[in-house]
mmCIF file of C-alpha atoms in Angstrom:
data_model
loop_
_atom_site.group_PDB
_atom_site.id
_atom_site.type_symbol
_atom_site.label_atom_id
_atom_site.label_comp_id
_atom_site.label_asym_id
_atom_site.label_seq_id
_atom_site.Cartn_x
_atom_site.Cartn_y
_atom_site.Cartn_z
ATOM 1 C CA UNK A 1 181.214 -9.358 133.256
ATOM 2 C CA UNK A 2 182.344 -5.787 132.543
ATOM 3 C CA UNK A 3 182.846 -3.700 135.666
ATOM 4 C CA UNK A 4 183.093 0.060 136.060
ATOM 5 C CA UNK A 5 185.884 0.585 138.540
ATOM 6 C CA UNK A 6 186.844 3.572 140.646
ATOM 7 C CA UNK A 7 189.819 3.977 142.941
ATOM 8 C CA UNK A 8 189.331 2.896 146.531
ATOM 9 C CA UNK A 9 190.976 4.474 149.555
ATOM 10 C CA UNK A 10 190.987 3.214 153.128
ATOM 11 C CA UNK A 11 191.669 5.652 155.966
ATOM 12 C CA UNK A 12 193.108 5.231 159.471
ATOM 13 C CA UNK A 13 195.466 2.225 159.667
ATOM 14 C CA UNK A 14 195.790 2.038 155.871
ATOM 15 C CA UNK A 15 196.870 5.690 155.588
ATOM 16 C CA UNK A 16 200.325 7.152 156.071
ATOM 17 C CA UNK A 17 198.972 9.989 158.226
ATOM 18 C CA UNK A 18 195.904 10.786 160.294
ATOM 19 C CA UNK A 19 194.534 13.112 157.642
ATOM 20 C CA UNK A 20 192.373 11.725 154.855
ATOM 21 C CA UNK A 21 193.971 11.861 151.417
ATOM 22 C CA UNK A 22 191.470 12.475 148.640
ATOM 23 C CA UNK A 23 192.273 12.246 144.970
ATOM 24 C CA UNK A 24 190.520 11.624 141.671
ATOM 25 C CA UNK A 25 191.368 9.253 138.851
ATOM 26 C CA UNK A 26 189.577 8.423 135.629
ATOM 27 C CA UNK A 27 187.117 5.539 135.517
ATOM 28 C CA UNK A 28 188.042 2.579 133.396
ATOM 29 C CA UNK A 29 186.029 -0.337 132.064
ATOM 30 C CA UNK A 30 187.520 -3.793 131.857
ATOM 31 C CA UNK A 31 186.944 -7.357 132.906
ATOM 32 C CA UNK A 32 188.489 -7.880 136.325
ATOM 33 C CA UNK A 33 189.293 -11.549 136.761
ATOM 34 C CA UNK A 34 192.777 -11.096 138.181
ATOM 35 C CA UNK A 35 192.182 -12.126 141.814
ATOM 36 C CA UNK A 36 190.953 -15.418 143.233
ATOM 37 C CA UNK A 37 191.046 -17.660 146.288
ATOM 38 C CA UNK A 38 193.893 -20.172 146.148
ATOM 39 C CA UNK A 39 193.991 -23.895 146.730
ATOM 40 C CA UNK A 40 196.433 -25.470 149.193
ATOM 41 C CA UNK A 41 198.355 -27.457 146.586
ATOM 42 C CA UNK A 42 202.128 -27.758 146.906
ATOM 43 C CA UNK A 43 202.569 -27.720 143.125
ATOM 44 C CA UNK A 44 204.758 -25.176 141.350
ATOM 45 C CA UNK A 45 204.155 -21.788 143.002
ATOM 46 C CA UNK A 46 204.122 -20.147 139.546
ATOM 47 C CA UNK A 47 200.870 -21.895 138.601
ATOM 48 C CA UNK A 48 197.501 -20.141 139.105
ATOM 49 C CA UNK A 49 196.336 -22.434 141.955
ATOM 50 C CA UNK A 50 192.626 -21.854 141.401
ATOM 51 C CA UNK A 51 190.043 -23.551 143.577
ATOM 52 C CA UNK A 52 187.737 -26.022 141.872
ATOM 53 C CA UNK A 53 185.362 -24.478 140.968
ATOM 54 C CA UNK A 54 187.134 -21.158 140.558
ATOM 55 C CA UNK A 55 186.258 -18.455 143.077
ATOM 56 C CA UNK A 56 187.168 -14.947 141.962
ATOM 57 C CA UNK A 57 187.644 -11.950 144.253
ATOM 58 C CA UNK A 58 186.272 -8.519 143.340
ATOM 59 C CA UNK A 59 187.922 -5.127 143.626
ATOM 60 C CA UNK A 60 185.466 -4.324 146.426
ATOM 61 C CA UNK A 61 186.691 -7.349 148.392
ATOM 62 C CA UNK A 62 190.308 -6.308 147.881
ATOM 63 C CA UNK A 63 189.497 -2.759 148.972
ATOM 64 C CA UNK A 64 187.988 -4.098 152.204
ATOM 65 C CA UNK A 65 191.411 -5.616 152.933
ATOM 66 C CA UNK A 66 193.081 -2.277 152.225
ATOM 67 C CA UNK A 67 194.479 -3.437 148.871
ATOM 68 C CA UNK A 68 194.308 -0.686 146.233
ATOM 69 C CA UNK A 69 194.420 -1.164 142.469
ATOM 70 C CA UNK A 70 194.782 1.052 139.414
ATOM 71 C CA UNK A 71 194.927 0.269 135.707
ATOM 72 C CA UNK A 72 197.390 2.597 133.929
ATOM 73 C CA UNK A 73 199.261 2.883 130.628
ATOM 74 C CA UNK A 74 202.739 1.333 131.098
ATOM 75 C CA UNK A 75 204.022 2.529 127.712
ATOM 76 C CA UNK A 76 204.151 6.143 128.870
ATOM 77 C CA UNK A 77 205.026 5.783 132.541
ATOM 78 C CA UNK A 78 207.688 8.507 132.434
ATOM 79 C CA UNK A 79 205.108 11.131 131.410
ATOM 80 C CA UNK A 80 201.902 9.601 132.740
ATOM 81 C CA UNK A 81 199.811 12.356 134.356
ATOM 82 C CA UNK A 82 197.550 9.849 136.089
ATOM 83 C CA UNK A 83 200.540 8.133 137.705
ATOM 84 C CA UNK A 84 201.904 11.515 138.756
ATOM 85 C CA UNK A 85 198.591 12.406 140.408
ATOM 86 C CA UNK A 86 198.647 9.177 142.385
ATOM 87 C CA UNK A 87 202.261 9.748 143.454
ATOM 88 C CA UNK A 88 201.577 13.299 144.566
ATOM 89 C CA UNK A 89 198.372 12.433 146.406
ATOM 90 C CA UNK A 90 199.937 9.557 148.335
ATOM 91 C CA UNK A 91 203.417 11.026 148.808
ATOM 92 C CA UNK A 92 205.376 8.523 146.704
ATOM 93 C CA UNK A 93 208.545 10.572 146.302
ATOM 94 C CA UNK A 94 211.028 7.742 145.599
ATOM 95 C CA UNK A 95 210.995 5.465 142.553
ATOM 96 C CA UNK A 96 213.208 2.763 141.079
ATOM 97 C CA UNK A 97 212.865 -0.069 138.561
ATOM 98 C CA UNK A 98 213.439 -3.802 139.020
ATOM 99 C CA UNK A 99 213.881 -6.423 136.298
ATOM 100 C CA UNK A 100 213.202 -9.821 137.852
ATOM 101 C CA UNK A 101 214.154 -12.897 135.830
ATOM 102 C CA UNK A 102 216.779 -15.685 136.057
ATOM 103 C CA UNK A 103 219.107 -13.974 133.560
ATOM 104 C CA UNK A 104 219.237 -10.599 135.329
ATOM 105 C CA UNK A 105 219.167 -11.393 139.046
ATOM 106 C CA UNK A 106 222.083 -12.811 141.023
ATOM 107 C CA UNK A 107 221.014 -15.659 143.333
ATOM 108 C CA UNK A 108 217.637 -15.654 141.583
ATOM 109 C CA UNK A 109 216.257 -18.813 143.205
ATOM 110 C CA UNK A 110 217.216 -17.667 146.702
ATOM 111 C CA UNK A 111 215.653 -14.240 146.203
ATOM 112 C CA UNK A 112 212.470 -15.703 144.780
ATOM 113 C CA UNK A 113 212.260 -17.992 147.801
ATOM 114 C CA UNK A 114 212.590 -14.970 150.095
ATOM 115 C CA UNK A 115 209.893 -13.086 148.183
ATOM 116 C CA UNK A 116 207.575 -16.084 148.553
ATOM 117 C CA UNK A 117 208.076 -16.382 152.308
ATOM 118 C CA UNK A 118 205.019 -14.954 154.052
ATOM 119 C CA UNK A 119 205.797 -11.587 155.634
ATOM 120 C CA UNK A 120 204.641 -8.068 156.457
ATOM 121 C CA UNK A 121 206.179 -4.616 156.100
ATOM 122 C CA UNK A 122 206.005 -1.629 158.432
ATOM 123 C CA UNK A 123 205.064 0.517 155.421
ATOM 124 C CA UNK A 124 202.736 -0.056 152.494
ATOM 125 C CA UNK A 125 204.161 -1.827 149.457
ATOM 126 C CA UNK A 126 203.599 -0.182 146.068
ATOM 127 C CA UNK A 127 204.384 -1.964 142.814
ATOM 128 C CA UNK A 128 203.598 -0.923 139.242
ATOM 129 C CA UNK A 129 204.018 -3.636 136.603
ATOM 130 C CA UNK A 130 205.566 -2.265 133.405
ATOM 131 C CA UNK A 131 206.310 -5.541 131.601
ATOM 132 C CA UNK A 132 205.736 -9.256 132.190
ATOM 133 C CA UNK A 133 203.561 -10.618 134.990
ATOM 134 C CA UNK A 134 203.549 -12.194 138.435
ATOM 135 C CA UNK A 135 201.466 -12.941 141.520
ATOM 136 C CA UNK A 136 200.981 -11.106 144.806
ATOM 137 C CA UNK A 137 199.276 -13.321 147.394
ATOM 138 C CA UNK A 138 197.541 -11.693 150.394
ATOM 139 C CA UNK A 139 195.742 -13.119 153.414
ATOM 140 C CA UNK A 140 192.101 -12.186 153.907
ATOM 141 C CA UNK A 141 190.353 -11.657 157.251
ATOM 142 C CA UNK A 142 189.842 -15.439 157.554
ATOM 143 C CA UNK A 143 193.525 -16.115 156.866
ATOM 144 C CA UNK A 144 192.809 -17.542 153.405
ATOM 145 C CA UNK A 145 195.154 -16.824 150.526
ATOM 146 C CA UNK A 146 193.970 -14.567 147.713
ATOM 147 C CA UNK A 147 196.138 -14.587 144.577
ATOM 148 C CA UNK A 148 196.345 -11.313 142.623
ATOM 149 C CA UNK A 149 197.729 -11.586 139.100
ATOM 150 C CA UNK A 150 199.475 -8.394 138.016
ATOM 151 C CA UNK A 151 200.306 -7.675 134.389
ATOM 152 C CA UNK A 152 201.668 -4.709 132.452
ATOM 153 C CA UNK A 153 199.645 -1.639 133.444
ATOM 154 C CA UNK A 154 198.600 -2.839 136.917
ATOM 155 C CA UNK A 155 199.537 -0.737 139.937
ATOM 156 C CA UNK A 156 198.892 -2.339 143.311
ATOM 157 C CA UNK A 157 199.231 -1.040 146.870
ATOM 158 C CA UNK A 158 199.410 -3.460 149.800
ATOM 159 C CA UNK A 159 198.772 -1.886 153.212
ATOM 160 C CA UNK A 160 201.341 -2.014 155.995
ATOM 161 C CA UNK A 161 200.810 -5.037 158.210
ATOM 162 C CA UNK A 162 199.070 -7.330 155.714
ATOM 163 C CA UNK A 163 200.539 -10.823 155.342
ATOM 164 C CA UNK A 164 201.618 -11.310 151.748
ATOM 165 C CA UNK A 165 204.158 -12.860 149.388
ATOM 166 C CA UNK A 166 205.236 -12.571 145.744
ATOM 167 C CA UNK A 167 206.230 -14.921 142.944
ATOM 168 C CA UNK A 168 206.655 -14.825 139.200
ATOM 169 C CA UNK A 169 204.240 -16.797 137.058
ATOM 170 C CA UNK A 170 205.334 -19.224 134.342
ATOM 171 C CA UNK A 171 206.514 -16.343 132.127
ATOM 172 C CA UNK A 172 209.504 -16.017 134.501
ATOM 173 C CA UNK A 173 209.794 -12.288 133.894
ATOM 174 C CA UNK A 174 208.463 -9.083 135.377
ATOM 175 C CA UNK A 175 209.616 -5.464 135.287
ATOM 176 C CA UNK A 176 208.333 -3.499 138.262
ATOM 177 C CA UNK A 177 208.394 0.107 139.328
ATOM 178 C CA UNK A 178 208.823 0.326 143.088
ATOM 179 C CA UNK A 179 207.444 3.402 144.841
ATOM 180 C CA UNK A 180 208.052 4.596 148.393
ATOM 181 C CA UNK A 181 207.026 7.394 150.703
ATOM 182 C CA UNK A 182 210.361 9.082 151.359
ATOM 183 C CA UNK A 183 213.444 6.856 151.492
ATOM 184 C CA UNK A 184 213.127 3.228 150.313
ATOM 185 C CA UNK A 185 212.601 0.634 153.058
ATOM 186 C CA UNK A 186 213.235 -3.020 152.192
ATOM 187 C CA UNK A 187 212.703 -4.738 155.560
ATOM 188 C CA UNK A 188 210.446 -7.812 155.553
ATOM 189 C CA UNK A 189 209.208 -9.303 158.831
ATOM 190 C CA UNK A 190 208.419 -12.983 158.363
ATOM 191 C CA UNK A 191 205.337 -14.494 159.977
ATOM 192 C CA UNK A 192 204.453 -14.663 162.840
ATOM 193 C CA UNK A 193 204.323 -10.920 163.547
ATOM 194 C CA UNK A 194 201.147 -10.524 165.591
ATOM 195 C CA UNK A 195 202.883 -8.182 168.058
ATOM 196 C CA UNK A 196 204.402 -5.946 165.398
ATOM 197 C CA UNK A 197 202.897 -2.421 165.609
ATOM 198 C CA UNK A 198 202.089 -2.392 161.886
ATOM 199 C CA UNK A 199 200.267 -5.724 162.176
ATOM 200 C CA UNK A 200 198.286 -4.575 165.207
ATOM 201 C CA UNK A 201 197.305 -1.354 163.448
ATOM 202 C CA UNK A 202 196.289 -3.247 160.329
ATOM 203 C CA UNK A 203 194.046 -5.643 162.280
ATOM 204 C CA UNK A 204 192.534 -2.723 164.157
ATOM 205 C CA UNK A 205 191.636 -0.988 160.897
ATOM 206 C CA UNK A 206 190.456 -4.201 159.257
ATOM 207 C CA UNK A 207 187.936 -4.922 161.989
ATOM 208 C CA UNK A 208 186.934 -1.282 162.402
ATOM 209 C CA UNK A 209 186.036 -0.168 158.886
ATOM 210 C CA UNK A 210 185.825 -1.190 155.236
ATOM 211 C CA UNK A 211 187.202 0.420 152.099
ATOM 212 C CA UNK A 212 185.566 3.731 151.198
ATOM 213 C CA UNK A 213 184.998 4.409 147.497
ATOM 214 C CA UNK A 214 186.460 7.641 146.210
ATOM 215 C CA UNK A 215 184.314 9.498 143.710
ATOM 216 C CA UNK A 216 185.935 9.650 140.297
ATOM 217 C CA UNK A 217 185.327 11.689 137.166
#
């Protein structure tokens, strides 16, 4: 099914400040089948792990969890006006690039294991896929895993305090742009973190309000 998708923004606990940030991005039309509920199989983490039958998750459902998504043009990221608007609106002042594959990363297996350990951050996590592909897994309000498949052109924002993890898929390669508000912060807090301030704030926002659609042009 073809969906018409606008950007979603969640205030309060999903924002970096008390003020509401409003911004506009262009509407895009595409088939969104990049998120689904996962099975509990212990097979290779790089496999899709669909339920049987498959159960996809919509952009609206992701937005209710505070997860934001944009579809951009990765071939022109250095001069992309849409990306610049997003960065300015949300205060993403720092940027770097990461090539993640066995040939380019020292202690690759150990790092991938760390990425796949369930954790939270005190700040939101912003990743823009420029090449390759991989999976971000997030917990929903019922503590079920949702797998989000990111490919070249996908920009995803995970709110502070959400339990999540990351792995490559069977392509074994992804090139990511990492964005931060101010200085980069790399600290991961492995589960359980129910008393962490970011986790408490996330739960408070999750139970208090849903994602609010932002009008686009």
